[in-house]
mmCIF file of C-alpha atoms and ligand atoms in Angstrom:
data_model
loop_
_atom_site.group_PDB
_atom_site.id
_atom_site.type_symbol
_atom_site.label_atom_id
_atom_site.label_comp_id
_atom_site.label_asym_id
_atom_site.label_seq_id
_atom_site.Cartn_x
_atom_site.Cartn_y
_atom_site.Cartn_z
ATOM 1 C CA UNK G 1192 2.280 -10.653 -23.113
ATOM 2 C CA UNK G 1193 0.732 -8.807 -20.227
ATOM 3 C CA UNK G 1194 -2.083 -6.791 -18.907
ATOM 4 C CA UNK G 1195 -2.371 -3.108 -20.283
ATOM 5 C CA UNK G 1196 -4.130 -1.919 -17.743
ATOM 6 C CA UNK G 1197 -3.639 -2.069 -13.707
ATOM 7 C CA UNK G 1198 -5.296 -0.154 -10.912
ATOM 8 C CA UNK G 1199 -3.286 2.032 -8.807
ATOM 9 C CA UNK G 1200 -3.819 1.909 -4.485
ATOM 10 C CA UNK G 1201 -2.261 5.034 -3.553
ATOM 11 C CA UNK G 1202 -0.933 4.794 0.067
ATOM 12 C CA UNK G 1203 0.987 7.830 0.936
ATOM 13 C CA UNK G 1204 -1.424 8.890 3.314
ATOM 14 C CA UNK G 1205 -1.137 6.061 5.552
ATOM 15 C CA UNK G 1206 2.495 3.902 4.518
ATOM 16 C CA UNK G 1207 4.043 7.081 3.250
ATOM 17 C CA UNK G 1208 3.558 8.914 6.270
ATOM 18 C CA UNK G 1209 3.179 6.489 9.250
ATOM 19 C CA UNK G 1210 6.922 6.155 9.760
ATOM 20 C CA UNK G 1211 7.807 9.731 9.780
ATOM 21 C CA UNK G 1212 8.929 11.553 13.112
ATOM 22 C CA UNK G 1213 7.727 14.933 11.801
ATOM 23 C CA UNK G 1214 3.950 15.630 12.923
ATOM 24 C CA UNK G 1215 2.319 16.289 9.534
ATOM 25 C CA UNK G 1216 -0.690 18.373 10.095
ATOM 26 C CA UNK G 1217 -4.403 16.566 9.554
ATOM 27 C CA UNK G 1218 -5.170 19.311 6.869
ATOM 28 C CA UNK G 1219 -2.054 18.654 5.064
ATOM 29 C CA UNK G 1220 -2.666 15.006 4.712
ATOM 30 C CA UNK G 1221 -5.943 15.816 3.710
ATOM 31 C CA UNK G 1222 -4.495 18.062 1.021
ATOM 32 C CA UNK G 1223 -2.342 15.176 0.255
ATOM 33 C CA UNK G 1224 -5.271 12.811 -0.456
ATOM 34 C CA UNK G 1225 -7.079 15.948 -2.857
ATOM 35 C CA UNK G 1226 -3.771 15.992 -4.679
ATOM 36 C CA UNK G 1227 -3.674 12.103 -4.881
ATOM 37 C CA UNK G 1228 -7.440 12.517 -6.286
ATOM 38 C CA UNK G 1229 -6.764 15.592 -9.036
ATOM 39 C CA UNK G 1230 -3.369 13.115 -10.037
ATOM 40 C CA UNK G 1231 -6.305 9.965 -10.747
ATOM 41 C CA UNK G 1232 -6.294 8.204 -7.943
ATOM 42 C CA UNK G 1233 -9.282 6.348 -7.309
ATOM 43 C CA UNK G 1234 -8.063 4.145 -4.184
ATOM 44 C CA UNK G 1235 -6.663 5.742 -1.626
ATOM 45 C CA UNK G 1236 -5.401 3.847 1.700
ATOM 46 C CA UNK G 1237 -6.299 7.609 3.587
ATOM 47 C CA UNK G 1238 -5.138 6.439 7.533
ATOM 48 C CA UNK G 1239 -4.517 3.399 10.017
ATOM 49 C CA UNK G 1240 -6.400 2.832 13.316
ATOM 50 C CA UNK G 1241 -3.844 1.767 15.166
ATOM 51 C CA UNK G 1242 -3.374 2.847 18.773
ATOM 52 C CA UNK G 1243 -1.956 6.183 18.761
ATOM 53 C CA UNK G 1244 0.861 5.286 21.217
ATOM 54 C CA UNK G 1245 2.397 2.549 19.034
ATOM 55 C CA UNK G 1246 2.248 4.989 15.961
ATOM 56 C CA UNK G 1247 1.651 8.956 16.712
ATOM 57 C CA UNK G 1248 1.742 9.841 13.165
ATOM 58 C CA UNK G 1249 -2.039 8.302 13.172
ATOM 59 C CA UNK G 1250 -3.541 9.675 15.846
ATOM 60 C CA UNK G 1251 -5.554 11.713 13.769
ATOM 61 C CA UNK G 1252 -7.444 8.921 12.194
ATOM 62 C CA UNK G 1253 -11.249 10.255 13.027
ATOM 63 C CA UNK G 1254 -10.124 13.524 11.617
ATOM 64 C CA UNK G 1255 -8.249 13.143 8.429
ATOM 65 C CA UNK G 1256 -11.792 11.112 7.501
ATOM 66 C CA UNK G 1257 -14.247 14.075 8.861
ATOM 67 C CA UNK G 1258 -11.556 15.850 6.078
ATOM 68 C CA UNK G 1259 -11.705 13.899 3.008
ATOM 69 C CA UNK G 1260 -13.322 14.829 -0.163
ATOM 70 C CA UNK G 1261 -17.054 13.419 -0.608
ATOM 71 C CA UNK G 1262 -16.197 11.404 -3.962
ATOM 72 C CA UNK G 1263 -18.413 8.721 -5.273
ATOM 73 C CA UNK G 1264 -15.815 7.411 -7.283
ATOM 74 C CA UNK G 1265 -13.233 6.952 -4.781
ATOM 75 C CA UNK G 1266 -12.659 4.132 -2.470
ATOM 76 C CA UNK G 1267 -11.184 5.322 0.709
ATOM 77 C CA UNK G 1268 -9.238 2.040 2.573
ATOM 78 C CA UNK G 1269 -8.437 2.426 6.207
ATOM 79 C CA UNK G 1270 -5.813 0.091 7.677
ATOM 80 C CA UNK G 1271 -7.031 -1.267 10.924
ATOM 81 C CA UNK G 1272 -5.388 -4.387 12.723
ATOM 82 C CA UNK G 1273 -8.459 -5.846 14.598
ATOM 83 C CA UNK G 1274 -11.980 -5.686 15.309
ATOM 84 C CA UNK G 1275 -11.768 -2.363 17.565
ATOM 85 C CA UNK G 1276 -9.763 -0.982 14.193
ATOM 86 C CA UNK G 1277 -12.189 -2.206 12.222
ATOM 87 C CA UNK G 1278 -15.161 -0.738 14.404
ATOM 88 C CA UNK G 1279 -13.564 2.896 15.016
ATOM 89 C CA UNK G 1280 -13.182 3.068 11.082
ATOM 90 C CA UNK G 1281 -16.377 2.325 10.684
ATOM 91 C CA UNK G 1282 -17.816 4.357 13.016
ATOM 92 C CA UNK G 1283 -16.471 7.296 10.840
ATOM 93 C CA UNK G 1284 -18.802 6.750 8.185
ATOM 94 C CA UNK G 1285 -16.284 7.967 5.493
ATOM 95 C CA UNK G 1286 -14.185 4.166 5.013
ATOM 96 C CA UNK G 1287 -15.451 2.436 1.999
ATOM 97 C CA UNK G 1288 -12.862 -0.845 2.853
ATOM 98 C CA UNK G 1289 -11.318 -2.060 5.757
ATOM 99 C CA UNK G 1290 -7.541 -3.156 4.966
ATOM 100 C CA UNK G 1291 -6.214 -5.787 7.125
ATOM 101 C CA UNK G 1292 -2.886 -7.227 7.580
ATOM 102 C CA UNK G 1293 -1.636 -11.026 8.330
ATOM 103 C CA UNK G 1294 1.870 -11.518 8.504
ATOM 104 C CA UNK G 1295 3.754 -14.181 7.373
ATOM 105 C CA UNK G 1296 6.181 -15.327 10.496
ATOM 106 C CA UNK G 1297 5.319 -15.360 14.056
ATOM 107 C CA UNK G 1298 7.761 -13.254 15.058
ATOM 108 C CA UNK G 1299 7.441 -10.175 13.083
ATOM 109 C CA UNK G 1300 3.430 -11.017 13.612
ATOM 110 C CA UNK G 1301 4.232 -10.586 17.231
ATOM 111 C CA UNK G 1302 6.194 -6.954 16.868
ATOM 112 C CA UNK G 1303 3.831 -5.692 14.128
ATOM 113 C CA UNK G 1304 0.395 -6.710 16.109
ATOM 114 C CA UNK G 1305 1.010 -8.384 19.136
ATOM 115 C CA UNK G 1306 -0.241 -11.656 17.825
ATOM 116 C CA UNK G 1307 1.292 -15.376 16.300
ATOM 117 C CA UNK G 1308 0.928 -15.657 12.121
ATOM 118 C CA UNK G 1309 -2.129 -17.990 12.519
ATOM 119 C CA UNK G 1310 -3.552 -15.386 15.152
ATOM 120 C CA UNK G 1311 -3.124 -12.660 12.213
ATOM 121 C CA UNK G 1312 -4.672 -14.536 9.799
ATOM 122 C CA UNK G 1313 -7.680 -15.447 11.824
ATOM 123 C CA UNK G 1314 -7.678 -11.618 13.137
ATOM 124 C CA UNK G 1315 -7.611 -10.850 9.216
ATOM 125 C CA UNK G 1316 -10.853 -13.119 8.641
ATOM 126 C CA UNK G 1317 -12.956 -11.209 10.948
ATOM 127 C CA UNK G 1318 -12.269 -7.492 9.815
ATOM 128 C CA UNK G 1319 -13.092 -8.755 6.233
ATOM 129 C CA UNK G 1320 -16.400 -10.384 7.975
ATOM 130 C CA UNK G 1321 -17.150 -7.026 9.792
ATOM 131 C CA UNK G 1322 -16.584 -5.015 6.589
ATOM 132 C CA UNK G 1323 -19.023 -7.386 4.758
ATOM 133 C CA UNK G 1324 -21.328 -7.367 7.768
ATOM 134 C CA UNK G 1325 -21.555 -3.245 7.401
ATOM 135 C CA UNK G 1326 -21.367 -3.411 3.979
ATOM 136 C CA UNK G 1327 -18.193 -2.503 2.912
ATOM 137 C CA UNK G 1328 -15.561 -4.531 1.532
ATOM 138 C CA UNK G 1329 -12.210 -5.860 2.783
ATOM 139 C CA UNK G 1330 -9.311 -6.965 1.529
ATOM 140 C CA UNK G 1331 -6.164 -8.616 3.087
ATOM 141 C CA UNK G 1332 -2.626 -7.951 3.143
ATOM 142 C CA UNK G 1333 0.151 -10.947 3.476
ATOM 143 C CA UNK G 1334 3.276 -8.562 5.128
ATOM 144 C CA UNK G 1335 6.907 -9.811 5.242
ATOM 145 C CA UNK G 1336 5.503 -12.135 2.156
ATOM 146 C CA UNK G 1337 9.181 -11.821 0.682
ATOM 147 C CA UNK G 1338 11.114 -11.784 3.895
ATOM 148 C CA UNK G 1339 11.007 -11.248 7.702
ATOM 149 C CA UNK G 1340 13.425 -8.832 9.491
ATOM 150 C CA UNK G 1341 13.299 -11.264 12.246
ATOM 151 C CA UNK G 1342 13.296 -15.038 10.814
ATOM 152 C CA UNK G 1343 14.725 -14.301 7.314
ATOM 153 C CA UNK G 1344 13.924 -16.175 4.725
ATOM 154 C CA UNK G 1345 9.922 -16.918 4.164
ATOM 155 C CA UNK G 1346 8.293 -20.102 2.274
ATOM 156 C CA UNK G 1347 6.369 -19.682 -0.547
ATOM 157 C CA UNK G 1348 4.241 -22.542 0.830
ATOM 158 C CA UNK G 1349 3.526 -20.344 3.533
ATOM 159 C CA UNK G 1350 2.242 -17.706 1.655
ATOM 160 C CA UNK G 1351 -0.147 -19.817 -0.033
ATOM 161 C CA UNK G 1352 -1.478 -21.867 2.800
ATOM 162 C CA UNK G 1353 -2.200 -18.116 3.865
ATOM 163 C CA UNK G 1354 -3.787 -16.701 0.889
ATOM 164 C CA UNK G 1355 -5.886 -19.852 0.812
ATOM 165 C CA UNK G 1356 -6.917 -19.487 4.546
ATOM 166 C CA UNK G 1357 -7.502 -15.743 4.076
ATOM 167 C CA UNK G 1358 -10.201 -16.365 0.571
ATOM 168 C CA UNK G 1359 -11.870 -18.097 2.773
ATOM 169 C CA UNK G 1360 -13.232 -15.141 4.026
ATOM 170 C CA UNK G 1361 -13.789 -13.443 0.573
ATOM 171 C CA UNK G 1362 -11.673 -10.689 0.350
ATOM 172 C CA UNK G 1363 -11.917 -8.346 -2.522
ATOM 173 C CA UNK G 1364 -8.317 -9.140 -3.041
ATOM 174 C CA UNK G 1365 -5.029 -10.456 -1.712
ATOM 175 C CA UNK G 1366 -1.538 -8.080 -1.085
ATOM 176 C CA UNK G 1367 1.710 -9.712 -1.439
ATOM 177 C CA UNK G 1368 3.883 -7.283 0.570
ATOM 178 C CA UNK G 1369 7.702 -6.792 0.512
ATOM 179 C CA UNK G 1370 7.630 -4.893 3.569
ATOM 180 C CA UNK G 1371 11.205 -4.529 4.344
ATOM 181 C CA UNK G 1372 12.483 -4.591 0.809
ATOM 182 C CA UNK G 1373 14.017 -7.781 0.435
ATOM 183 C CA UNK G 1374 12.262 -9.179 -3.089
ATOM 184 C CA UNK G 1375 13.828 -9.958 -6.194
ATOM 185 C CA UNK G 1376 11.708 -10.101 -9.461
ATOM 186 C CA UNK G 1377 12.553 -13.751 -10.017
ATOM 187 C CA UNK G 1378 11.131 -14.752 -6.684
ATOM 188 C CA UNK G 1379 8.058 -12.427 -7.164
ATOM 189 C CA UNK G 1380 7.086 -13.717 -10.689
ATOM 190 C CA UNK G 1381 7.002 -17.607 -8.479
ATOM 191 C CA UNK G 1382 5.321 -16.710 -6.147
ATOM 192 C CA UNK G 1383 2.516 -14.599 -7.786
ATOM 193 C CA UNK G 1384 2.102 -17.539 -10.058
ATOM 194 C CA UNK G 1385 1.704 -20.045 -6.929
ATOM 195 C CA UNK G 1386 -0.784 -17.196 -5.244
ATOM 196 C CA UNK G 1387 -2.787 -17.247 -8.305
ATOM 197 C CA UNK G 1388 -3.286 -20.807 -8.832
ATOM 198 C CA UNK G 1389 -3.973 -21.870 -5.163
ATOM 199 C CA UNK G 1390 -7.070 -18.851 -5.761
ATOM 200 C CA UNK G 1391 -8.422 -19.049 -8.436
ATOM 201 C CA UNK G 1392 -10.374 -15.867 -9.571
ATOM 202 C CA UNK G 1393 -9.121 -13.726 -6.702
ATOM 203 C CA UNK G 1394 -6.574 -10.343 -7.859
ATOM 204 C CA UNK G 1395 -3.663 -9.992 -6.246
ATOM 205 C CA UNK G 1396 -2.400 -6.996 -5.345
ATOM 206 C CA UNK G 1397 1.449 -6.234 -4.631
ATOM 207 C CA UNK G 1398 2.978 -3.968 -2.327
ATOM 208 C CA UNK G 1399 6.587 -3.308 -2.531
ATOM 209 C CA UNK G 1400 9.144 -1.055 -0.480
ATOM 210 C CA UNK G 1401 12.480 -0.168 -2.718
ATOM 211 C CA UNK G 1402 14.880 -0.688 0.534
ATOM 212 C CA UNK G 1403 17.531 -2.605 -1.958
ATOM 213 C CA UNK G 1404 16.225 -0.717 -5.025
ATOM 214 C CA UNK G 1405 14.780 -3.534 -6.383
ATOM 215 C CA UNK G 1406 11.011 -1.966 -6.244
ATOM 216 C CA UNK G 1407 10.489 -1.288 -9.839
ATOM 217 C CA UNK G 1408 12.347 -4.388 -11.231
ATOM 218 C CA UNK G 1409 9.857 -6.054 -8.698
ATOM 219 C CA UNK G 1410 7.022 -4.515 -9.949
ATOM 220 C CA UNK G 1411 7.150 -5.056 -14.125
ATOM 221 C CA UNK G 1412 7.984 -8.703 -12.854
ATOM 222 C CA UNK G 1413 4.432 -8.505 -10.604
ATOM 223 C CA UNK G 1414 2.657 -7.082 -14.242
ATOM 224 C CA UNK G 1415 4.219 -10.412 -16.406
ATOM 225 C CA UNK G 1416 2.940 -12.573 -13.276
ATOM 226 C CA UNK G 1417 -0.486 -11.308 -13.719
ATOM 227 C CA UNK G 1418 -0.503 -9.056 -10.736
ATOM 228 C CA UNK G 1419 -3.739 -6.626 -11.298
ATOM 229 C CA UNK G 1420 -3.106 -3.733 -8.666
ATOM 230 C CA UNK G 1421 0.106 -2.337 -7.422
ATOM 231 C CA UNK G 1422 0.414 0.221 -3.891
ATOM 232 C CA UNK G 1423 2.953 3.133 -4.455
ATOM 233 C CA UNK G 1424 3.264 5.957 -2.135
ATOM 234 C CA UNK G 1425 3.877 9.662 -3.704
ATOM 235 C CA UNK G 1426 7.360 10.944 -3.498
ATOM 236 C CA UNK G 1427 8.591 7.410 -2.549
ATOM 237 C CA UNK G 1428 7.847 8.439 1.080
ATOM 238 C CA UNK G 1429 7.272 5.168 3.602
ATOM 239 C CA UNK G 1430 8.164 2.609 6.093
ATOM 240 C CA UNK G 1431 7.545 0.513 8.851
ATOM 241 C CA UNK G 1432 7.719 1.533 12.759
ATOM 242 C CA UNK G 1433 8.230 -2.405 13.508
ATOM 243 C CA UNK G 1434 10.713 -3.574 10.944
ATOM 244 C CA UNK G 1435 13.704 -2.230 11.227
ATOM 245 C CA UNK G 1436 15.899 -0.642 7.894
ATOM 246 C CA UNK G 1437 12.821 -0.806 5.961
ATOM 247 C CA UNK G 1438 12.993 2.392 3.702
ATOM 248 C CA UNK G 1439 9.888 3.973 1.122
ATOM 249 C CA UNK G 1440 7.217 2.541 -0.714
ATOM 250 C CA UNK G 1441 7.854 2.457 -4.550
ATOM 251 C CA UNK G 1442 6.833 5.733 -5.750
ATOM 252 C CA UNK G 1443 3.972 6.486 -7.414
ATOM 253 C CA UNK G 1444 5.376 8.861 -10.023
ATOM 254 C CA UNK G 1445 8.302 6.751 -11.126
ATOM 255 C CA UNK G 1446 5.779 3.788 -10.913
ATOM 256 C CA UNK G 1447 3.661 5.861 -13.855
ATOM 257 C CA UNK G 1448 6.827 7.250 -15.573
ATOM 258 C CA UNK G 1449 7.563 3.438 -16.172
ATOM 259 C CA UNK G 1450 4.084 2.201 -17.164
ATOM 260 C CA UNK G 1451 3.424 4.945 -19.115
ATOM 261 C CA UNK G 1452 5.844 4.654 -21.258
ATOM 262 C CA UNK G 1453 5.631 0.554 -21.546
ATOM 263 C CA UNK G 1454 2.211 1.379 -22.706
ATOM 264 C CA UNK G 1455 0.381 -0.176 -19.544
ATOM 265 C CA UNK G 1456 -2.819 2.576 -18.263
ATOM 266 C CA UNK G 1457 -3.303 3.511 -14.652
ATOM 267 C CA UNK G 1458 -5.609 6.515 -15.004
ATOM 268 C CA UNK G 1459 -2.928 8.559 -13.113
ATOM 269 C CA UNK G 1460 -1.246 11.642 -15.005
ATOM 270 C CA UNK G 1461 2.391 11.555 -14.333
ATOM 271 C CA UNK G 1462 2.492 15.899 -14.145
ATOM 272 C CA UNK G 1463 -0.166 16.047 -11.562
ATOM 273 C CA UNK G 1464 2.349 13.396 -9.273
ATOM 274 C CA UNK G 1465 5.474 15.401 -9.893
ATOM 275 C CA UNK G 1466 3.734 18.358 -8.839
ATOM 276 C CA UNK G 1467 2.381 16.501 -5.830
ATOM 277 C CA UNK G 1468 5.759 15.559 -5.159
ATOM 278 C CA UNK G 1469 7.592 18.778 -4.913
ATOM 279 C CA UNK G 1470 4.477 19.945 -2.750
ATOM 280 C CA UNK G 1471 4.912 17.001 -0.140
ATOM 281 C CA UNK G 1472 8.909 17.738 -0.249
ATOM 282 C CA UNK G 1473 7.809 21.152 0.870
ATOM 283 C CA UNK G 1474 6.086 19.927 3.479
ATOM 284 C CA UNK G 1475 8.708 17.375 4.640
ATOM 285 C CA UNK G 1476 11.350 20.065 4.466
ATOM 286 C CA UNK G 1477 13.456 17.421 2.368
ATOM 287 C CA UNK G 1478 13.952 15.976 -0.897
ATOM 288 C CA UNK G 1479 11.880 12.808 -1.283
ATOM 289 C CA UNK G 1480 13.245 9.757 -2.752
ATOM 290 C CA UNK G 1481 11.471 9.130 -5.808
ATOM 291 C CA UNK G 1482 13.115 9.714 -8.849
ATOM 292 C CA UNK G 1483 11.065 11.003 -11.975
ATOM 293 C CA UNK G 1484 10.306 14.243 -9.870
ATOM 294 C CA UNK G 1485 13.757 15.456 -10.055
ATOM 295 C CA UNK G 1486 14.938 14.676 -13.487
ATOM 296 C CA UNK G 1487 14.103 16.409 -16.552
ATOM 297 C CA UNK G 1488 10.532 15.867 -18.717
ATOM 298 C CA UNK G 1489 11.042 12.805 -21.071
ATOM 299 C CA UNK G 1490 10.035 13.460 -24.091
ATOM 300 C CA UNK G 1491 10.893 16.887 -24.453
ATOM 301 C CA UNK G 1492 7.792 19.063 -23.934
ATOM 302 C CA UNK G 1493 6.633 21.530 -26.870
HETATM 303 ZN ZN1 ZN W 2631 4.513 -0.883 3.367
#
């Protein structure tokens, strides 16, 4: 049996969008997250502060949050990767979480964020302690969970001497991310179960990239673990400036085409995201890669 309900993080903004050369404009990605809002989405990862250098496409930070949508019922998450992150999106006034990121191997750590795995996770601890301390909440991503571009193959021990360092800090949540697309569902059904039984209590959260077109497979094998929120990007867009080959997020339309129909809620409405879709592909001047936008309605619409 499994859950028939998980929440949706939708993270086109930010994951969809960091790793494209094209400039999109700050009112378009605003536009993006008021689509992502009318589709049902009611967490949004909206930006990164990063330094601009290392990834142009979020420069804008300050401004795509002057832009978004005053919503009470929406949590906007800003990626940041240490405390002056953490302190510029808070200074904005408009960040309801602070997402931070530890990654699994030392040397992808080092590429990603200029720091050793133990360094991330410590890093990690303190943006969920100045999130708390503004009052806010945090939560905590584990990248290259499944696999490093650098080192290869990652323990699951790893991961959950990590997710038990990082709960130490009490995070809303823990991410497992497949950042470069290497998962298989057999290997994310063990390791979700070891996550959940090393904490106790805490939802984890997936995040997977469909490099080897294994995202959705990965996904409904998340759900049976007991995964309880899933990040998908609209249109499929996404990757990583630091990880080289790594290709789009799952999307979020063919990730609510699926659960839809396997009777599992999300709150999202699958006609708003193909329309959303076709919109960003506009705007990309390219056909994204998610699926359910380009095939016909199933079923057949009266
Ligand atoms: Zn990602």
């Amino acid at each position: 049996m499994y859950s028939n309900s998980i929440d949706i993080v939708e993270v086109s903004p930010r994951d969809g969008l960091q790793n494209e050369k094209t400039l999109v404009s700050t009112a378009d990605k605003v536009a993006l997250v008021e689509r992502a809002i009318a589709a049902g989405a009611r967490r949004i990862e909206v930006t990164s502060f990063v330094n601009p250098k290392a990834v142009p496409q979020m420069a804008d930070a300050e401004a795509v949050c002057t832009g978004l949508p005053v919503r009470d019922d929406v949590t906007y998450i800003g990626l940041v990767m240490n405390a002056r992150g953490a302190a510029r999106a808070l200074d904005t006034g408009r960040i309801d979480q602070l997402g931070a990121v530890a990654v699994a191997t030392d040397q992808f750590a080092m590429a990603n964020q200029g720091q050793t795995s133990d360094g991330s996770v410590e890093a990690a601890k303190d943006i969920i302690a100045m999130a708390q301390a503004a009052g806010k909440t945090g939560q905590v991503t584990i990248g290259a969970a499944f696999g490093c571009p650098f080192e290869g193959e990652v323990s699951e021990d790893r991961i959950v001497a990590m997710a038990q360092a990082i709960a130490e800090a009490g995070p809303i949540e823990i991410g497992l991310a497949d950042t470069i697309g290497v998962a298989n569902p057999a290997h994310v059904a063990s390791l979700i179960s070891k996550v959940r039984g090393a904490v106790p209590g805490l939802p984890v959260r997936v995040h997977f990239h469909n490099t080897r077109g294994t995202g959705l497979a990965n996904l409904w094998s998340a759900i049976l673990a007991g995964a309880s929120v899933a990040d998908c990007a609209i249109g499929g867009l996404g990757g990583c400036p630091f990880a080289p080959g790594a290709a789009g997020n799952i999307s979020t339309e063919d990730v609510i085409y699926m659960l839809d129909r396997a009777g599992v809620r999300t709150g999202m409405d699958l006609q708003h995201l193909i329309a959303a879709n076709h919109w960003l592909a506009d705007v990309m001047q390219r056909p994204l890669p998610g699926m359910v936008a380009k095939a016909p309605p199933f079923p057949k619409q009266a």
